[in-house]
Amino acid sequence: MAADWLGSLVSINCGPTLGVYQGEVVCVDQSSQTISLKQPFHNGVKCPVPEVTFSAIDIKELKILDIRKGNARNSSSTKVSSVPVAVPKGDPRPVEKLNSPQHCSKSYGERHLDVPGQPKGFRQRHNSWSSSSRGANQATPKKNGVKNGPMKHRDDECFGDGMDDGLDTDFDFEGNLALFDKAAVFSEINISERRNGARSRGTPQEQTPSRYRHDENILEAKPIVYRQITVPQPGAKEYCTDSGLVVPSISYELHQRLLSVAERHGLSLERRLEMTGVCASQMALTLLGGPNRFTPKNLHQRPTVALLCGPHVQGAQGISCGRHLANHEVEVILFLPNFVKMLDSVTSELTLFNKTSGKQVSSMKDLPDTPVDLIINCLDCHENTFLLDQPWYRAAADWANQNRAPVLSLDPPGRGQGQAVEAKWSLSLCLPLPLAEGAGRVYLCDIGIPRQVFQEVGIKYISPFGCKFVIPLHSP
């Protein structure tokens, strides 16, 4: 009965200490309860001994890989030692029968025995170099050597990789995928993440949330109120910002009352002049090209700005703007007629301007004949309309209209007052006046008036400027 298993390929699991052995059965001794394998493999690597013997007490599991009864009968005539060699308990290696071991290692995937005459069902893999070391009695096959016989046997030992026929069967991906319950797995993941305080990723059946911008609020908020500024007496015109906020215009009387209350609380004229000059110069620098124009490579192409000022507060605002432009390497030409007596604000701003590289002229002959990059108009005044009839005013307005340069009007008067210079842009302060059509595109400047000052004059005010100090206004 035991002789029927000779020649079969088996796999013997001896536990974690001894490992797994595979080989061909050459001896089964029922009396001593031992089994012997020839040409064995230990954990996928060929053993250095030709034969090992295992005791039944060391065998944890025995698997029959291939039954070859015919081979067993044919191999019975082979001289095989019937004397079993017991494997000591706890010895990590079986007892060797030969004193001269033959070293040969193969890949871990080589699970079956390579012997001469093995069936064609074992495929040979010739595209892998799995032999890492050889014994002294093994030689590398030559290309012109004998292809059959011992040389063929050595080729199989070196490059062969027997694999079971069962691997030829295609794997059923669809069938195994159907066994995977995706909904249950995702539900278990979500429950686990909720317990740990993590945000749920959602199941595949959930609808993908819409995408948000990096600066967009994803929290639910109250409806947006676009009319955040209300005045007691609305002006004749309304404007709106880029975000849709409504900015009403106010009358000149309300505008003057607002500035008067702000000055009473500490926002003096000098502070307003400085704030207006900074904002106006920043707008002018942007109109001149901004960072694309003001670079070290363009120092030889400094922009030229002509500043037309009168002897009033608007003129002082223009001089303050010219001082800041000159500090930013802009070539500023300031036109201011000679007067016997001027306002203190104009005199103090003119003193600071003369400390810069800017040029002050009082005659129209000293203004450039060629077009400049920008003209800033500060000739007009809110109160003194008689200046329109002055010869210097008419001459300066004619020069500005003929120079072909774009014009920026700083704090222009409201509708109803004459304006001799047609502007492309106009910059109003705090709240706009109802400007005429010739004012061009309107911009608004924040001069730093607190909210409670607006409330004192009856204006409900929420700043429309956001992160800027100068914003554009649009006509509805």
Short mmCIF file of C-alpha atoms in Angstrom, two decimals:
data_model
loop_
_atom_site.label_atom_id
_atom_site.label_comp_id
_atom_site.label_asym_id
_atom_site.label_seq_id
_atom_site.Cartn_x
_atom_site.Cartn_y
_atom_site.Cartn_z
CA MET A 1 0.00 0.00 0.00
CA ALA A 2 2.80 2.44 0.91
CA ALA A 3 4.63 1.57 -2.30
CA ASP A 4 1.77 3.03 -4.34
CA TRP A 5 2.80 6.57 -3.30
CA LEU A 6 6.40 6.25 -4.40
CA GLY A 7 7.23 8.76 -7.12
CA SER A 8 4.47 11.16 -6.11
CA LEU A 9 5.17 14.84 -5.57
CA VAL A 10 4.23 16.01 -2.08
CA SER A 11 4.47 19.13 0.08
CA ILE A 12 5.26 18.66 3.77
CA ASN A 13 4.64 21.45 6.29
CA CYS A 14 6.77 21.00 9.39
CA GLY A 15 5.68 24.15 11.17
CA PRO A 16 7.39 27.53 11.50
CA THR A 17 10.63 26.05 12.81
CA LEU A 18 11.46 23.54 10.07
CA GLY A 19 9.42 25.13 7.29
CA VAL A 20 7.89 23.59 4.17
CA TYR A 21 9.54 20.90 2.05
CA GLN A 22 8.58 19.67 -1.40
CA GLY A 23 9.92 16.71 -3.32
CA GLU A 24 9.39 13.22 -4.76
CA VAL A 25 8.52 10.38 -2.39
CA VAL A 26 11.20 7.65 -2.49
CA CYS A 27 10.54 5.81 0.77
CA VAL A 28 7.63 5.35 3.16
CA ASP A 29 8.48 3.34 6.32
CA GLN A 30 5.32 2.45 8.20
CA SER A 31 7.14 0.81 11.09
CA SER A 32 9.23 3.87 11.99
CA GLN A 33 6.60 6.33 10.79
CA THR A 34 8.96 8.18 8.41
CA ILE A 35 8.85 9.43 4.84
CA SER A 36 11.79 10.28 2.58
CA LEU A 37 11.93 12.78 -0.31
CA LYS A 38 14.60 13.01 -2.97
CA GLN A 39 15.83 16.22 -4.57
CA PRO A 40 13.88 18.24 -1.99
CA PHE A 41 13.11 21.98 -1.90
CA HIS A 42 13.05 23.86 1.39
CA ASN A 43 10.80 26.96 1.37
CA GLY A 44 11.10 27.21 -2.41
CA VAL A 45 14.92 26.80 -2.49
CA LYS A 46 16.60 23.57 -3.55
CA CYS A 47 18.25 21.78 -0.66
CA PRO A 48 22.00 21.09 -0.77
CA VAL A 49 21.34 17.38 0.03
CA PRO A 50 19.82 14.90 -2.42
CA GLU A 51 17.43 13.34 0.10
CA VAL A 52 15.74 14.15 3.42
CA THR A 53 13.69 12.01 5.82
CA PHE A 54 10.87 13.28 8.04
CA SER A 55 9.36 11.75 11.17
CA ALA A 56 5.58 11.72 11.59
CA ILE A 57 5.77 13.75 14.80
CA ASP A 58 7.41 16.64 12.87
CA ILE A 59 4.84 16.73 10.05
CA LYS A 60 2.07 19.26 10.61
CA GLU A 61 0.45 18.95 7.18
CA LEU A 62 1.04 16.81 4.08
CA LYS A 63 -0.29 17.72 0.65
CA ILE A 64 -0.10 15.51 -2.44
CA LEU A 65 0.78 17.67 -5.44
CA ASP A 66 0.95 14.97 -8.12
CA ILE A 67 0.25 11.22 -7.96
CA ARG A 68 2.45 9.10 -10.24
CA LYS A 69 1.84 5.43 -9.56
CA GLY A 70 3.50 4.40 -12.79
CA ASN A 71 6.60 6.36 -11.90
CA ALA A 72 6.55 4.75 -8.52
CA ARG A 73 6.76 1.26 -10.03
CA ASN A 74 9.47 2.25 -12.44
CA SER A 75 11.45 3.93 -9.73
CA SER A 76 11.25 0.87 -7.48
CA SER A 77 14.22 -0.62 -9.28
CA THR A 78 16.32 2.40 -8.42
CA LYS A 79 18.73 1.89 -5.58
CA VAL A 80 17.42 3.99 -2.77
CA SER A 81 18.53 3.59 0.78
CA SER A 82 15.69 2.15 2.83
CA VAL A 83 17.32 3.04 6.11
CA PRO A 84 15.38 6.00 7.44
CA VAL A 85 17.13 8.93 9.01
CA ALA A 86 15.14 10.51 11.81
CA VAL A 87 14.81 14.28 11.98
CA PRO A 88 15.56 15.52 15.53
CA LYS A 89 12.82 17.55 17.15
CA GLY A 90 13.53 21.26 16.93
CA ASP A 91 16.40 20.92 14.43
CA PRO A 92 15.80 23.50 11.73
CA ARG A 93 17.39 21.24 9.07
CA PRO A 94 16.91 17.48 8.35
CA VAL A 95 19.88 15.16 8.72
CA GLU A 96 22.04 15.17 5.61
CA LYS A 97 22.94 11.85 3.99
CA LEU A 98 25.93 13.17 2.05
CA ASN A 99 29.01 14.92 3.35
CA SER A 100 29.59 16.92 0.12
CA PRO A 101 26.55 19.15 -0.35
CA GLN A 102 25.64 20.45 -3.78
CA HIS A 103 24.66 24.18 -3.51
CA CYS A 104 21.98 25.41 -5.85
CA SER A 105 19.32 28.05 -5.24
CA LYS A 106 16.17 28.84 -7.21
CA SER A 107 13.42 31.38 -7.06
CA TYR A 108 10.76 31.17 -4.40
CA GLY A 109 8.09 30.68 -7.07
CA GLU A 110 9.64 27.28 -8.06
CA ARG A 111 7.35 25.10 -6.02
CA HIS A 112 7.73 21.71 -7.79
CA LEU A 113 10.56 19.31 -8.44
CA ASP A 114 12.65 19.51 -11.60
CA VAL A 115 13.62 15.95 -12.46
CA PRO A 116 14.57 14.30 -15.75
CA GLY A 117 11.59 13.01 -17.63
CA GLN A 118 9.01 15.23 -15.95
CA PRO A 119 5.73 15.60 -17.90
CA LYS A 120 5.13 18.34 -20.43
CA GLY A 121 2.51 19.86 -18.14
CA PHE A 122 5.34 21.61 -16.32
CA ARG A 123 6.18 24.77 -18.25
CA GLN A 124 9.74 26.01 -18.39
CA ARG A 125 10.40 29.71 -17.90
CA HIS A 126 13.59 30.57 -19.76
CA ASN A 127 13.39 34.35 -19.43
CA SER A 128 14.45 34.51 -15.76
CA TRP A 129 17.92 34.14 -14.33
CA SER A 130 17.11 32.42 -11.03
CA SER A 131 20.34 30.58 -10.35
CA SER A 132 22.49 32.56 -7.95
CA SER A 133 25.23 30.08 -7.04
CA ARG A 134 26.67 26.79 -8.32
CA GLY A 135 28.69 23.96 -6.90
CA ALA A 136 32.16 23.01 -7.97
CA ASN A 137 30.88 20.14 -10.12
CA GLN A 138 28.42 22.27 -12.12
CA ALA A 139 29.35 24.14 -15.27
CA THR A 140 27.58 26.80 -17.25
CA PRO A 141 26.15 25.32 -20.48
CA LYS A 142 27.84 26.56 -23.63
CA LYS A 143 25.99 27.64 -26.74
CA ASN A 144 27.70 24.98 -28.85
CA GLY A 145 27.25 22.22 -26.27
CA VAL A 146 25.08 19.12 -26.52
CA LYS A 147 21.40 20.05 -26.25
CA ASN A 148 20.29 16.63 -24.97
CA GLY A 149 21.48 14.45 -22.17
CA PRO A 150 23.18 15.76 -19.03
CA MET A 151 23.59 19.25 -20.50
CA LYS A 152 19.82 19.51 -21.06
CA HIS A 153 19.27 18.36 -17.48
CA ARG A 154 21.58 21.09 -16.19
CA ASP A 155 19.73 23.70 -18.27
CA ASP A 156 16.48 22.67 -16.67
CA GLU A 157 17.96 22.87 -13.20
CA CYS A 158 19.36 26.34 -13.85
CA PHE A 159 16.59 28.01 -15.84
CA GLY A 160 13.58 25.78 -15.34
CA ASP A 161 10.57 26.92 -13.34
CA GLY A 162 7.90 24.27 -13.14
CA MET A 163 4.39 25.65 -12.70
CA ASP A 164 1.10 23.91 -12.16
CA ASP A 165 -1.34 23.50 -15.04
CA GLY A 166 -4.02 25.17 -12.96
CA LEU A 167 -2.41 28.56 -13.54
CA ASP A 168 -3.47 28.39 -17.18
CA THR A 169 -7.07 29.05 -16.12
CA ASP A 170 -8.09 32.71 -16.51
CA PHE A 171 -9.03 34.56 -13.35
CA ASP A 172 -12.71 35.49 -13.16
CA PHE A 173 -12.52 39.18 -12.34
CA GLU A 174 -16.23 39.88 -12.85
CA GLY A 175 -17.29 37.00 -10.66
CA ASN A 176 -15.00 38.02 -7.82
CA LEU A 177 -16.00 41.66 -8.16
CA ALA A 178 -19.64 40.68 -7.80
CA LEU A 179 -18.79 39.16 -4.42
CA PHE A 180 -17.50 42.54 -3.17
CA ASP A 181 -20.24 44.48 -1.38
CA LYS A 182 -19.11 48.07 -2.01
CA ALA A 183 -22.02 49.70 -0.19
CA ALA A 184 -21.39 47.72 2.97
CA VAL A 185 -17.67 48.47 2.92
CA PHE A 186 -18.16 52.21 2.42
CA SER A 187 -20.83 52.27 5.11
CA GLU A 188 -18.42 50.62 7.54
CA ILE A 189 -15.70 53.17 6.62
CA ASN A 190 -18.07 56.10 7.18
CA ILE A 191 -19.19 54.78 10.56
CA SER A 192 -15.58 54.34 11.62
CA GLU A 193 -14.64 57.86 10.47
CA ARG A 194 -17.60 59.42 12.26
CA ARG A 195 -16.55 57.73 15.48
CA ASN A 196 -13.04 59.12 15.06
CA GLY A 197 -14.29 62.60 14.25
CA ALA A 198 -13.13 62.47 10.62
CA ARG A 199 -15.09 63.88 7.73
CA SER A 200 -16.99 61.30 5.71
CA ARG A 201 -15.93 60.82 2.12
CA GLY A 202 -19.37 59.63 1.10
CA THR A 203 -20.49 56.55 -0.82
CA PRO A 204 -20.23 56.23 -4.59
CA GLN A 205 -23.98 56.69 -4.85
CA GLU A 206 -23.79 60.19 -3.32
CA GLN A 207 -23.76 63.12 -5.69
CA THR A 208 -20.40 64.87 -6.00
CA PRO A 209 -20.56 68.30 -4.31
CA SER A 210 -20.09 71.38 -6.44
CA ARG A 211 -16.68 72.99 -6.62
CA TYR A 212 -15.96 76.20 -4.75
CA ARG A 213 -13.42 78.93 -5.33
CA HIS A 214 -10.63 79.40 -2.82
CA ASP A 215 -12.13 82.72 -1.71
CA GLU A 216 -15.78 81.66 -1.69
CA ASN A 217 -17.75 81.25 1.51
CA ILE A 218 -19.33 77.77 1.68
CA LEU A 219 -21.28 78.46 4.86
CA GLU A 220 -24.87 79.55 4.64
CA ALA A 221 -25.14 83.31 5.09
CA LYS A 222 -27.83 85.92 5.22
CA PRO A 223 -29.10 87.43 1.96
CA ILE A 224 -26.76 90.09 0.58
CA VAL A 225 -27.91 93.68 1.04
CA TYR A 226 -26.57 95.76 -1.83
CA ARG A 227 -27.86 99.11 -0.57
CA GLN A 228 -25.65 99.49 2.50
CA ILE A 229 -25.32 103.29 2.25
CA THR A 230 -28.36 105.51 2.71
CA VAL A 231 -28.30 109.30 2.79
CA PRO A 232 -30.97 111.68 4.13
CA GLN A 233 -31.25 113.51 0.85
CA PRO A 234 -30.26 111.31 -2.12
CA GLY A 235 -28.40 113.06 -4.87
CA ALA A 236 -29.38 113.20 -8.48
CA LYS A 237 -27.29 110.13 -9.37
CA GLU A 238 -26.39 106.70 -8.05
CA TYR A 239 -23.38 104.52 -8.72
CA CYS A 240 -22.50 100.90 -8.03
CA THR A 241 -19.24 99.08 -7.32
CA ASP A 242 -17.79 96.02 -9.07
CA SER A 243 -19.47 93.79 -6.46
CA GLY A 244 -22.88 95.44 -7.01
CA LEU A 245 -23.00 97.67 -3.89
CA VAL A 246 -25.00 100.85 -4.40
CA VAL A 247 -23.13 104.12 -3.69
CA PRO A 248 -25.44 107.15 -3.76
CA SER A 249 -24.20 110.62 -4.61
CA ILE A 250 -24.61 113.46 -2.16
CA SER A 251 -24.99 117.20 -2.52
CA TYR A 252 -22.07 119.56 -2.11
CA GLU A 253 -23.60 121.02 1.08
CA LEU A 254 -23.84 117.55 2.72
CA HIS A 255 -20.32 116.78 1.56
CA GLN A 256 -18.97 119.93 3.18
CA ARG A 257 -20.89 119.23 6.40
CA LEU A 258 -19.39 115.73 6.51
CA LEU A 259 -15.85 117.10 6.15
CA SER A 260 -16.51 119.73 8.78
CA VAL A 261 -17.69 117.15 11.36
CA ALA A 262 -14.69 114.94 10.56
CA GLU A 263 -12.33 117.86 11.07
CA ARG A 264 -13.98 118.64 14.40
CA HIS A 265 -13.23 115.08 15.53
CA GLY A 266 -9.56 115.29 14.56
CA LEU A 267 -9.42 114.53 10.82
CA SER A 268 -7.71 117.80 9.97
CA LEU A 269 -7.25 119.28 6.54
CA GLU A 270 -3.56 118.33 6.51
CA ARG A 271 -4.43 114.68 7.17
CA ARG A 272 -7.06 114.73 4.41
CA LEU A 273 -4.58 116.29 2.00
CA GLU A 274 -2.02 113.57 2.75
CA MET A 275 -4.56 110.77 2.37
CA THR A 276 -5.91 112.24 -0.86
CA GLY A 277 -2.40 112.68 -2.24
CA VAL A 278 -1.45 109.07 -1.48
CA CYS A 279 -4.60 107.61 -3.05
CA ALA A 280 -4.43 109.87 -6.11
CA SER A 281 -0.75 109.10 -6.69
CA GLN A 282 -1.40 105.38 -6.35
CA MET A 283 -4.14 105.60 -8.96
CA ALA A 284 -1.88 107.66 -11.23
CA LEU A 285 0.96 105.12 -10.91
CA THR A 286 -1.46 102.40 -11.94
CA LEU A 287 -2.64 104.41 -14.94
CA LEU A 288 0.98 104.99 -15.97
CA GLY A 289 1.64 101.25 -16.20
CA GLY A 290 2.10 100.04 -12.64
CA PRO A 291 4.71 97.30 -12.09
CA ASN A 292 5.17 96.81 -15.83
CA ARG A 293 6.41 100.39 -16.22
CA PHE A 294 8.25 101.01 -12.97
CA THR A 295 11.10 98.51 -13.13
CA PRO A 296 14.88 99.00 -12.89
CA LYS A 297 15.15 98.26 -16.62
CA ASN A 298 12.92 101.25 -17.45
CA LEU A 299 14.76 103.92 -15.50
CA HIS A 300 15.72 105.57 -18.78
CA GLN A 301 12.01 105.91 -19.67
CA ARG A 302 10.62 107.80 -16.71
CA PRO A 303 6.98 108.83 -17.24
CA THR A 304 6.12 112.51 -17.35
CA VAL A 305 3.10 113.93 -15.53
CA ALA A 306 1.83 117.48 -15.89
CA LEU A 307 0.04 118.79 -12.78
CA LEU A 308 -2.31 121.77 -13.29
CA CYS A 309 -3.21 123.34 -9.93
CA GLY A 310 -5.12 126.40 -8.74
CA PRO A 311 -4.81 128.46 -5.55
CA HIS A 312 -7.34 126.44 -3.49
CA VAL A 313 -7.77 123.20 -1.53
CA GLN A 314 -8.12 121.14 -4.71
CA GLY A 315 -4.80 122.60 -5.85
CA ALA A 316 -3.20 121.63 -2.52
CA GLN A 317 -4.46 118.07 -3.02
CA GLY A 318 -2.84 118.03 -6.46
CA ILE A 319 0.49 119.29 -5.09
CA SER A 320 0.45 116.52 -2.46
CA CYS A 321 -0.17 113.98 -5.23
CA GLY A 322 2.71 115.41 -7.25
CA ARG A 323 5.07 115.09 -4.27
CA HIS A 324 4.30 111.37 -3.93
CA LEU A 325 4.68 110.82 -7.68
CA ALA A 326 8.08 112.53 -7.65
CA ASN A 327 9.14 110.29 -4.77
CA HIS A 328 8.37 107.33 -7.05
CA GLU A 329 10.74 108.54 -9.78
CA VAL A 330 8.06 110.18 -11.92
CA GLU A 331 9.03 113.36 -13.75
CA VAL A 332 6.48 115.86 -12.43
CA ILE A 333 5.89 119.32 -13.92
CA LEU A 334 3.74 121.42 -11.59
CA PHE A 335 1.92 124.43 -13.05
CA LEU A 336 0.81 126.96 -10.42
CA PRO A 337 0.33 130.67 -11.26
CA ASN A 338 2.01 133.31 -9.12
CA PHE A 339 -0.29 134.79 -6.51
CA VAL A 340 0.41 137.44 -3.94
CA LYS A 341 -1.31 135.45 -1.23
CA MET A 342 -2.25 131.74 -1.18
CA LEU A 343 -3.84 129.41 1.35
CA ASP A 344 -1.61 128.06 4.11
CA SER A 345 -2.30 124.50 2.96
CA VAL A 346 -1.12 125.35 -0.56
CA THR A 347 2.01 127.04 0.77
CA SER A 348 2.98 124.15 3.07
CA GLU A 349 2.39 121.54 0.33
CA LEU A 350 4.39 123.61 -2.12
CA THR A 351 7.31 123.79 0.32
CA LEU A 352 7.41 120.00 0.58
CA PHE A 353 7.09 119.60 -3.19
CA ASN A 354 10.11 121.81 -3.79
CA LYS A 355 12.22 119.33 -1.79
CA THR A 356 11.64 116.69 -4.50
CA SER A 357 12.98 116.40 -8.04
CA GLY A 358 9.73 117.87 -9.40
CA LYS A 359 9.70 121.04 -11.47
CA GLN A 360 7.44 124.01 -10.72
CA VAL A 361 6.44 126.44 -13.45
CA SER A 362 4.14 129.48 -13.42
CA SER A 363 4.01 130.32 -17.13
CA MET A 364 2.38 128.36 -19.92
CA LYS A 365 5.53 128.77 -21.99
CA ASP A 366 7.37 126.46 -19.61
CA LEU A 367 4.96 123.56 -20.15
CA PRO A 368 6.17 120.90 -22.64
CA ASP A 369 5.14 121.15 -26.27
CA THR A 370 5.09 117.37 -26.75
CA PRO A 371 2.43 115.09 -25.25
CA VAL A 372 3.05 113.90 -21.71
CA ASP A 373 2.03 110.55 -20.22
CA LEU A 374 -0.69 111.92 -17.93
CA ILE A 375 -2.31 115.23 -17.02
CA ILE A 376 -3.77 115.68 -13.52
CA ASN A 377 -6.33 118.48 -13.48
CA CYS A 378 -6.72 120.36 -10.19
CA LEU A 379 -7.76 123.70 -11.68
CA ASP A 380 -11.43 123.60 -10.71
CA CYS A 381 -12.82 124.70 -7.36
CA HIS A 382 -16.17 123.95 -5.76
CA GLU A 383 -16.79 127.49 -4.50
CA ASN A 384 -15.01 130.07 -6.65
CA THR A 385 -16.52 129.78 -10.13
CA PHE A 386 -15.00 133.15 -11.12
CA LEU A 387 -11.71 131.35 -11.78
CA LEU A 388 -13.16 130.12 -15.06
CA ASP A 389 -12.78 133.59 -16.48
CA GLN A 390 -9.15 134.04 -15.49
CA PRO A 391 -6.65 134.14 -18.41
CA TRP A 392 -4.28 131.63 -16.80
CA TYR A 393 -7.19 129.20 -16.29
CA ARG A 394 -8.33 129.38 -19.92
CA ALA A 395 -4.74 129.04 -21.16
CA ALA A 396 -4.08 125.99 -18.97
CA ALA A 397 -7.37 124.35 -20.04
CA ASP A 398 -6.58 124.94 -23.72
CA TRP A 399 -3.11 123.42 -23.28
CA ALA A 400 -4.58 120.33 -21.60
CA ASN A 401 -7.17 119.80 -24.34
CA GLN A 402 -4.53 120.13 -27.08
CA ASN A 403 -1.82 117.97 -25.51
CA ARG A 404 -3.56 114.66 -26.42
CA ALA A 405 -2.60 113.16 -23.08
CA PRO A 406 -5.27 111.44 -20.92
CA VAL A 407 -6.61 113.58 -18.10
CA LEU A 408 -7.32 112.61 -14.49
CA SER A 409 -9.52 115.11 -12.62
CA LEU A 410 -8.95 115.21 -8.87
CA ASP A 411 -12.00 116.03 -6.72
CA PRO A 412 -13.97 117.64 -9.59
CA PRO A 413 -17.05 119.84 -8.93
CA GLY A 414 -20.55 118.50 -9.26
CA ARG A 415 -23.01 118.81 -12.08
CA GLY A 416 -24.06 122.33 -12.93
CA GLN A 417 -20.62 123.89 -12.66
CA GLY A 418 -18.55 124.49 -15.73
CA GLN A 419 -15.54 122.25 -16.41
CA ALA A 420 -13.27 123.37 -19.22
CA VAL A 421 -11.02 120.28 -19.31
CA GLU A 422 -12.58 117.04 -20.50
CA ALA A 423 -11.36 114.18 -18.31
CA LYS A 424 -10.98 110.50 -18.95
CA TRP A 425 -11.06 109.64 -15.24
CA SER A 426 -12.33 111.47 -12.16
CA LEU A 427 -11.46 110.73 -8.54
CA SER A 428 -14.05 111.70 -5.89
CA LEU A 429 -13.53 111.71 -2.12
CA CYS A 430 -15.46 109.64 0.50
CA LEU A 431 -18.84 109.88 -1.33
CA PRO A 432 -19.25 111.10 -4.92
CA LEU A 433 -20.96 114.23 -6.09
CA PRO A 434 -23.39 113.97 -9.03
CA LEU A 435 -20.81 114.52 -11.76
CA ALA A 436 -21.42 115.62 -15.32
CA GLU A 437 -20.95 113.36 -18.32
CA GLY A 438 -17.62 115.00 -19.16
CA ALA A 439 -16.11 113.64 -15.94
CA GLY A 440 -15.28 110.33 -17.60
CA ARG A 441 -15.05 107.16 -15.57
CA VAL A 442 -15.60 107.83 -11.88
CA TYR A 443 -13.42 106.44 -9.08
CA LEU A 444 -13.94 106.79 -5.34
CA CYS A 445 -11.21 107.44 -2.75
CA ASP A 446 -11.30 106.50 0.95
CA ILE A 447 -9.87 109.36 3.01
CA GLY A 448 -10.40 107.68 6.40
CA ILE A 449 -13.67 109.15 7.75
CA PRO A 450 -15.01 106.92 10.58
CA ARG A 451 -18.52 105.44 10.45
CA GLN A 452 -19.84 107.40 13.42
CA VAL A 453 -18.94 110.64 11.65
CA PHE A 454 -21.23 109.59 8.80
CA GLN A 455 -23.96 108.81 11.32
CA GLU A 456 -23.70 112.30 12.85
CA VAL A 457 -24.71 113.85 9.53
CA GLY A 458 -27.52 111.31 9.00
CA ILE A 459 -25.73 108.90 6.66
CA LYS A 460 -26.03 105.16 7.28
CA TYR A 461 -22.65 103.98 6.05
CA ILE A 462 -20.91 100.64 5.54
CA SER A 463 -17.60 100.90 3.69
CA PRO A 464 -17.81 99.76 0.06
CA PHE A 465 -14.01 99.73 -0.38
CA GLY A 466 -13.27 96.21 0.84
CA CYS A 467 -9.50 95.67 0.71
CA LYS A 468 -8.79 98.74 -1.45
CA PHE A 469 -8.56 102.50 -0.97
CA VAL A 470 -9.59 103.41 -4.53
CA ILE A 471 -12.47 101.63 -6.27
CA PRO A 472 -14.22 102.22 -9.61
CA LEU A 473 -17.86 103.31 -9.75
CA HIS A 474 -20.28 102.47 -12.51
CA SER A 475 -23.44 104.24 -13.62
CA PRO A 476 -26.47 101.94 -13.49
#
